[in-house]
């Protein structure tokens, strides 16, 4: 299986952070398709094939969802809750990628079933390194749940 | 008695033919004692009195004693505002002591004691309860103790405590006895106290609510800082880096230097925000108290400092067995700051020396961290513990001016004090206390 076929869903409302994350992925030679959802509703539309994504084949789901917490409309924790409560997406790997490191954010994320919590550092070089490691881990090292198990 | 009085009495006796009376008898030795005279007049031999004279001094004494005891009982009842009563259940006769009349404000000359008179004085709202309590006590063979109100004729309200019990003969109630105590004054004081206490409680509640609101605001503020303030910095840093990488051929050294300065500044601001958040977290965090060995904590921190700078040789002295009650996590942060400061500021000495220990003064244990580093000018000692206050230039010693503010806050949250003394280039000592009893209950 080619890792390039694997989709990354980046849920991020800040265009600067979006550009920087895409740059960090590219610089680390992570050349997968990155779908960007700019708020919580868009993210759920993509995952469940609703709204703007009603034509999408939802048998193909992202290898990993990189989910910001502070989002317009539906926030990240709400998105995570919906992902975990739907049998079609309950096993979907979700990595929280956010600015905050407040205890309650970390705690709520794990309580709601996040697979990982990564704080975006201010220092871009550290951010690059974080993106490199998470790309390597979730796209190469980690084995995702089988498609059949998601139904 | 005058001779004419005596003649008059004798005349009366002759007419009555017999009499019993008490009088005084004077003996030949002059002593006087009470006697009872029973006399009968016999019209024989020109009239004779046959008299029996009985010494009644013993009876008199007992009677006097009884009267005195009754008087003192009355006085005691009046003083204690306790009246007593007896209800003869066979004869249906109620007897009140004077004090009961006084408490019920009933004139004993006009009204006799009666259960109806009693119930009339009881506050209408309490009558059913009083009646039920008494009836129940009689039926259950148990004593009772109750407080109820009296409604006086002038509308005033009195509070009385009633205690009573009933005596039985072959299971038949024959006599109820009891006391009634006027507790109006005590009750009013109690009510007043209750009022104060409620007022105090509501004040505490209000202040607590205010405090909670402030805390919540602080929490929201910190949350927002944590999320929103750092994101733009990442933009500044990230795009500066992008410029450096993608446009390096268009930048000369000065241009690259400027961009590096932009990056350094944004990273520094990111660090400051993180430190501030840490400081505010210390204020907001719940204290988790347990027995903590400060000596072990200090040794652990020193080991970590040594591992981080293995080339650095510092003579360290740590007093063993120093125990306090406190939050282990926070106390470690405090020791980390104090010891790393001592480590940092003594680094440039020829023979750096660092000590952690304690001593007793005025009945309290004072802990200290001292070093032989550069120290500080005592004239700036008050600035030491303020956030973002630095006494040295950053080029000389790294730091952000938050460490000691953090230590101070941790020590204060434990109810302790912290202060420092320094002699430039000789010895600098930070002192602190961690009292075992702490005013703070655990929640900030």
PDB file of C-alpha atoms in Angstrom, chain B residues 138-316:
ATOM      1  CA  UNK B 138     -48.175  10.589  80.541  1.00  0.00           C
ATOM      2  CA  UNK B 139     -49.099   7.748  78.198  1.00  0.00           C
ATOM      3  CA  UNK B 140     -45.523   6.695  77.517  1.00  0.00           C
ATOM      4  CA  UNK B 141     -44.324   6.953  81.134  1.00  0.00           C
ATOM      5  CA  UNK B 142     -41.562   9.228  79.899  1.00  0.00           C
ATOM      6  CA  UNK B 143     -40.278  12.575  81.023  1.00  0.00           C
ATOM      7  CA  UNK B 144     -40.613  15.540  78.670  1.00  0.00           C
ATOM      8  CA  UNK B 145     -38.581  18.611  77.935  1.00  0.00           C
ATOM      9  CA  UNK B 146     -39.975  21.231  75.595  1.00  0.00           C
ATOM     10  CA  UNK B 147     -39.752  24.890  74.722  1.00  0.00           C
ATOM     11  CA  UNK B 148     -42.869  26.840  73.856  1.00  0.00           C
ATOM     12  CA  UNK B 149     -44.149  30.373  73.739  1.00  0.00           C
ATOM     13  CA  UNK B 150     -46.483  32.272  76.030  1.00  0.00           C
ATOM     14  CA  UNK B 151     -48.656  35.054  74.733  1.00  0.00           C
ATOM     15  CA  UNK B 152     -49.080  37.625  77.451  1.00  0.00           C
ATOM     16  CA  UNK B 153     -52.125  39.882  77.887  1.00  0.00           C
ATOM     17  CA  UNK B 154     -50.196  42.879  76.539  1.00  0.00           C
ATOM     18  CA  UNK B 155     -49.206  40.938  73.397  1.00  0.00           C
ATOM     19  CA  UNK B 156     -45.628  40.265  74.553  1.00  0.00           C
ATOM     20  CA  UNK B 157     -44.158  36.853  73.845  1.00  0.00           C
ATOM     21  CA  UNK B 158     -42.230  34.813  76.370  1.00  0.00           C
ATOM     22  CA  UNK B 159     -40.290  31.630  75.821  1.00  0.00           C
ATOM     23  CA  UNK B 160     -40.419  28.949  78.500  1.00  0.00           C
ATOM     24  CA  UNK B 161     -38.746  25.609  78.910  1.00  0.00           C
ATOM     25  CA  UNK B 162     -40.929  22.983  80.523  1.00  0.00           C
ATOM     26  CA  UNK B 163     -39.709  19.785  82.053  1.00  0.00           C
ATOM     27  CA  UNK B 164     -41.977  17.324  83.713  1.00  0.00           C
ATOM     28  CA  UNK B 165     -42.816  13.762  84.531  1.00  0.00           C
ATOM     29  CA  UNK B 166     -45.644  11.750  86.008  1.00  0.00           C
ATOM     30  CA  UNK B 167     -45.678   9.387  88.952  1.00  0.00           C
ATOM     31  CA  UNK B 168     -47.782   6.209  88.867  1.00  0.00           C
ATOM     32  CA  UNK B 169     -49.347   3.862  91.337  1.00  0.00           C
ATOM     33  CA  UNK B 170     -50.004   0.373  89.972  1.00  0.00           C
ATOM     34  CA  UNK B 171     -49.701   1.810  86.494  1.00  0.00           C
ATOM     35  CA  UNK B 172     -52.242   4.566  87.164  1.00  0.00           C
ATOM     36  CA  UNK B 173     -50.949   8.122  86.750  1.00  0.00           C
ATOM     37  CA  UNK B 174     -51.461   9.871  90.066  1.00  0.00           C
ATOM     38  CA  UNK B 175     -49.229  12.915  90.127  1.00  0.00           C
ATOM     39  CA  UNK B 176     -47.518  15.057  87.501  1.00  0.00           C
ATOM     40  CA  UNK B 177     -44.694  17.301  88.608  1.00  0.00           C
ATOM     41  CA  UNK B 178     -42.668  19.724  86.624  1.00  0.00           C
ATOM     42  CA  UNK B 179     -40.816  22.961  86.267  1.00  0.00           C
ATOM     43  CA  UNK B 180     -41.283  25.907  83.996  1.00  0.00           C
ATOM     44  CA  UNK B 181     -38.375  28.187  83.264  1.00  0.00           C
ATOM     45  CA  UNK B 182     -38.553  31.608  81.684  1.00  0.00           C
ATOM     46  CA  UNK B 183     -35.839  31.493  78.967  1.00  0.00           C
ATOM     47  CA  UNK B 184     -37.016  34.559  77.049  1.00  0.00           C
ATOM     48  CA  UNK B 185     -33.804  36.438  77.622  1.00  0.00           C
ATOM     49  CA  UNK B 186     -31.586  33.533  76.596  1.00  0.00           C
ATOM     50  CA  UNK B 187     -33.849  32.847  73.636  1.00  0.00           C
ATOM     51  CA  UNK B 188     -33.644  36.448  72.461  1.00  0.00           C
ATOM     52  CA  UNK B 189     -29.853  36.380  72.735  1.00  0.00           C
ATOM     53  CA  UNK B 190     -29.834  33.070  70.879  1.00  0.00           C
ATOM     54  CA  UNK B 191     -32.049  34.548  68.156  1.00  0.00           C
ATOM     55  CA  UNK B 192     -29.760  37.526  67.892  1.00  0.00           C
ATOM     56  CA  UNK B 193     -26.736  35.263  67.659  1.00  0.00           C
ATOM     57  CA  UNK B 194     -28.498  33.230  64.997  1.00  0.00           C
ATOM     58  CA  UNK B 195     -29.168  36.453  63.116  1.00  0.00           C
ATOM     59  CA  UNK B 196     -25.480  37.368  63.299  1.00  0.00           C
ATOM     60  CA  UNK B 197     -24.451  33.890  62.280  1.00  0.00           C
ATOM     61  CA  UNK B 198     -26.817  33.889  59.315  1.00  0.00           C
ATOM     62  CA  UNK B 199     -25.572  37.310  58.356  1.00  0.00           C
ATOM     63  CA  UNK B 200     -21.994  36.098  58.602  1.00  0.00           C
ATOM     64  CA  UNK B 201     -22.820  32.996  56.606  1.00  0.00           C
ATOM     65  CA  UNK B 202     -24.498  34.979  53.877  1.00  0.00           C
ATOM     66  CA  UNK B 203     -21.557  37.355  53.839  1.00  0.00           C
ATOM     67  CA  UNK B 204     -19.130  34.449  53.500  1.00  0.00           C
ATOM     68  CA  UNK B 205     -21.333  32.986  50.780  1.00  0.00           C
ATOM     69  CA  UNK B 206     -21.402  36.262  48.915  1.00  0.00           C
ATOM     70  CA  UNK B 207     -17.647  36.711  49.191  1.00  0.00           C
ATOM     71  CA  UNK B 208     -17.073  33.128  48.122  1.00  0.00           C
ATOM     72  CA  UNK B 209     -19.317  33.672  45.112  1.00  0.00           C
ATOM     73  CA  UNK B 210     -17.411  36.836  44.237  1.00  0.00           C
ATOM     74  CA  UNK B 211     -14.154  34.984  44.590  1.00  0.00           C
ATOM     75  CA  UNK B 212     -15.428  32.145  42.450  1.00  0.00           C
ATOM     76  CA  UNK B 213     -16.518  34.630  39.801  1.00  0.00           C
ATOM     77  CA  UNK B 214     -13.083  36.242  39.800  1.00  0.00           C
ATOM     78  CA  UNK B 215     -11.484  32.823  39.629  1.00  0.00           C
ATOM     79  CA  UNK B 216     -13.683  31.848  36.716  1.00  0.00           C
ATOM     80  CA  UNK B 217     -12.782  35.057  34.943  1.00  0.00           C
ATOM     81  CA  UNK B 218      -9.123  34.350  35.541  1.00  0.00           C
ATOM     82  CA  UNK B 219      -9.640  30.838  34.242  1.00  0.00           C
ATOM     83  CA  UNK B 220     -11.368  32.151  31.104  1.00  0.00           C
ATOM     84  CA  UNK B 221      -8.631  34.720  30.652  1.00  0.00           C
ATOM     85  CA  UNK B 222      -5.885  32.137  30.972  1.00  0.00           C
ATOM     86  CA  UNK B 223      -7.734  29.833  28.598  1.00  0.00           C
ATOM     87  CA  UNK B 224      -8.045  32.572  26.024  1.00  0.00           C
ATOM     88  CA  UNK B 225      -4.376  33.543  26.444  1.00  0.00           C
ATOM     89  CA  UNK B 226      -3.389  29.935  26.062  1.00  0.00           C
ATOM     90  CA  UNK B 227      -5.345  29.531  22.825  1.00  0.00           C
ATOM     91  CA  UNK B 228      -5.458  32.897  21.146  1.00  0.00           C
ATOM     92  CA  UNK B 229      -2.287  34.722  22.098  1.00  0.00           C
ATOM     93  CA  UNK B 230       0.156  32.067  21.019  1.00  0.00           C
ATOM     94  CA  UNK B 231      -1.328  31.389  17.578  1.00  0.00           C
ATOM     95  CA  UNK B 232      -0.265  34.723  15.993  1.00  0.00           C
ATOM     96  CA  UNK B 233       3.240  34.232  17.376  1.00  0.00           C
ATOM     97  CA  UNK B 234       3.460  30.938  15.557  1.00  0.00           C
ATOM     98  CA  UNK B 235       2.482  32.824  12.408  1.00  0.00           C
ATOM     99  CA  UNK B 236       5.195  35.438  12.947  1.00  0.00           C
ATOM    100  CA  UNK B 237       7.823  32.809  13.669  1.00  0.00           C
ATOM    101  CA  UNK B 238       6.725  30.391  10.953  1.00  0.00           C
ATOM    102  CA  UNK B 239       6.543  32.903   8.125  1.00  0.00           C
ATOM    103  CA  UNK B 240       9.849  34.507   9.147  1.00  0.00           C
ATOM    104  CA  UNK B 241      11.374  31.064   8.849  1.00  0.00           C
ATOM    105  CA  UNK B 242       9.618  30.591   5.488  1.00  0.00           C
ATOM    106  CA  UNK B 243      11.147  33.874   4.284  1.00  0.00           C
ATOM    107  CA  UNK B 244      14.579  32.775   5.460  1.00  0.00           C
ATOM    108  CA  UNK B 245      14.246  29.469   3.625  1.00  0.00           C
ATOM    109  CA  UNK B 246      12.439  30.431   0.435  1.00  0.00           C
ATOM    110  CA  UNK B 247      13.986  33.864  -0.226  1.00  0.00           C
ATOM    111  CA  UNK B 248      17.498  33.430   1.096  1.00  0.00           C
ATOM    112  CA  UNK B 249      19.009  34.502  -2.249  1.00  0.00           C
ATOM    113  CA  UNK B 250      17.170  37.818  -2.036  1.00  0.00           C
ATOM    114  CA  UNK B 251      18.229  38.530   1.570  1.00  0.00           C
ATOM    115  CA  UNK B 252      21.565  39.966   2.619  1.00  0.00           C
ATOM    116  CA  UNK B 253      23.041  39.339   6.067  1.00  0.00           C
ATOM    117  CA  UNK B 254      21.259  42.293   7.614  1.00  0.00           C
ATOM    118  CA  UNK B 255      17.918  41.073   6.281  1.00  0.00           C
ATOM    119  CA  UNK B 256      18.547  37.595   7.644  1.00  0.00           C
ATOM    120  CA  UNK B 257      19.633  39.084  10.994  1.00  0.00           C
ATOM    121  CA  UNK B 258      16.396  41.058  11.205  1.00  0.00           C
ATOM    122  CA  UNK B 259      14.310  37.988  10.501  1.00  0.00           C
ATOM    123  CA  UNK B 260      16.224  36.017  13.094  1.00  0.00           C
ATOM    124  CA  UNK B 261      15.525  38.778  15.589  1.00  0.00           C
ATOM    125  CA  UNK B 262      11.836  38.631  14.720  1.00  0.00           C
ATOM    126  CA  UNK B 263      11.902  34.885  15.319  1.00  0.00           C
ATOM    127  CA  UNK B 264      13.798  35.209  18.596  1.00  0.00           C
ATOM    128  CA  UNK B 265      11.339  37.820  19.840  1.00  0.00           C
ATOM    129  CA  UNK B 266       8.276  35.797  18.969  1.00  0.00           C
ATOM    130  CA  UNK B 267       9.756  32.708  20.593  1.00  0.00           C
ATOM    131  CA  UNK B 268      10.608  34.684  23.684  1.00  0.00           C
ATOM    132  CA  UNK B 269       7.102  36.033  23.871  1.00  0.00           C
ATOM    133  CA  UNK B 270       5.797  32.497  23.493  1.00  0.00           C
ATOM    134  CA  UNK B 271       7.962  31.448  26.442  1.00  0.00           C
ATOM    135  CA  UNK B 272       6.740  34.371  28.520  1.00  0.00           C
ATOM    136  CA  UNK B 273       3.132  33.480  27.814  1.00  0.00           C
ATOM    137  CA  UNK B 274       3.843  29.902  28.846  1.00  0.00           C
ATOM    138  CA  UNK B 275       5.496  31.065  32.072  1.00  0.00           C
ATOM    139  CA  UNK B 276       2.605  33.387  32.853  1.00  0.00           C
ATOM    140  CA  UNK B 277       0.168  30.564  32.283  1.00  0.00           C
ATOM    141  CA  UNK B 278       2.182  28.360  34.610  1.00  0.00           C
ATOM    142  CA  UNK B 279       2.085  31.087  37.265  1.00  0.00           C
ATOM    143  CA  UNK B 280      -1.659  31.478  36.919  1.00  0.00           C
ATOM    144  CA  UNK B 281      -2.086  27.707  37.029  1.00  0.00           C
ATOM    145  CA  UNK B 282      -0.291  27.677  40.387  1.00  0.00           C
ATOM    146  CA  UNK B 283      -2.793  30.234  41.669  1.00  0.00           C
ATOM    147  CA  UNK B 284      -5.751  28.304  40.341  1.00  0.00           C
ATOM    148  CA  UNK B 285      -4.647  24.763  41.164  1.00  0.00           C
ATOM    149  CA  UNK B 286      -6.116  22.866  44.105  1.00  0.00           C
ATOM    150  CA  UNK B 287      -3.618  22.110  46.848  1.00  0.00           C
ATOM    151  CA  UNK B 288      -3.158  18.383  47.303  1.00  0.00           C
ATOM    152  CA  UNK B 289      -1.649  18.046  50.744  1.00  0.00           C
ATOM    153  CA  UNK B 290       0.437  15.190  52.014  1.00  0.00           C
ATOM    154  CA  UNK B 291       3.586  14.581  54.029  1.00  0.00           C
ATOM    155  CA  UNK B 292       6.514  15.743  51.890  1.00  0.00           C
ATOM    156  CA  UNK B 293      10.208  15.163  52.460  1.00  0.00           C
ATOM    157  CA  UNK B 294      11.768  18.446  51.316  1.00  0.00           C
ATOM    158  CA  UNK B 295      15.291  17.038  51.626  1.00  0.00           C
ATOM    159  CA  UNK B 296      14.540  14.241  49.143  1.00  0.00           C
ATOM    160  CA  UNK B 297      12.903  16.756  46.793  1.00  0.00           C
ATOM    161  CA  UNK B 298      15.949  19.033  46.990  1.00  0.00           C
ATOM    162  CA  UNK B 299      18.324  16.133  46.278  1.00  0.00           C
ATOM    163  CA  UNK B 300      16.198  15.115  43.289  1.00  0.00           C
ATOM    164  CA  UNK B 301      16.210  18.659  41.887  1.00  0.00           C
ATOM    165  CA  UNK B 302      19.985  18.975  42.404  1.00  0.00           C
ATOM    166  CA  UNK B 303      20.536  15.655  40.631  1.00  0.00           C
ATOM    167  CA  UNK B 304      18.510  16.919  37.671  1.00  0.00           C
ATOM    168  CA  UNK B 305      20.496  20.182  37.609  1.00  0.00           C
ATOM    169  CA  UNK B 306      23.734  18.218  37.674  1.00  0.00           C
ATOM    170  CA  UNK B 307      22.591  15.951  34.851  1.00  0.00           C
ATOM    171  CA  UNK B 308      21.645  18.990  32.763  1.00  0.00           C
ATOM    172  CA  UNK B 309      25.103  20.530  33.331  1.00  0.00           C
ATOM    173  CA  UNK B 310      27.536  17.676  34.051  1.00  0.00           C
ATOM    174  CA  UNK B 311      30.577  19.883  33.473  1.00  0.00           C
ATOM    175  CA  UNK B 312      29.521  22.206  36.254  1.00  0.00           C
ATOM    176  CA  UNK B 313      30.947  21.387  39.680  1.00  0.00           C
ATOM    177  CA  UNK B 314      29.043  22.664  42.672  1.00  0.00           C
ATOM    178  CA  UNK B 315      29.549  21.725  46.292  1.00  0.00           C
ATOM    179  CA  UNK B 316      26.056  20.955  47.608  1.00  0.00           C
TER     180      UNK B 316
END
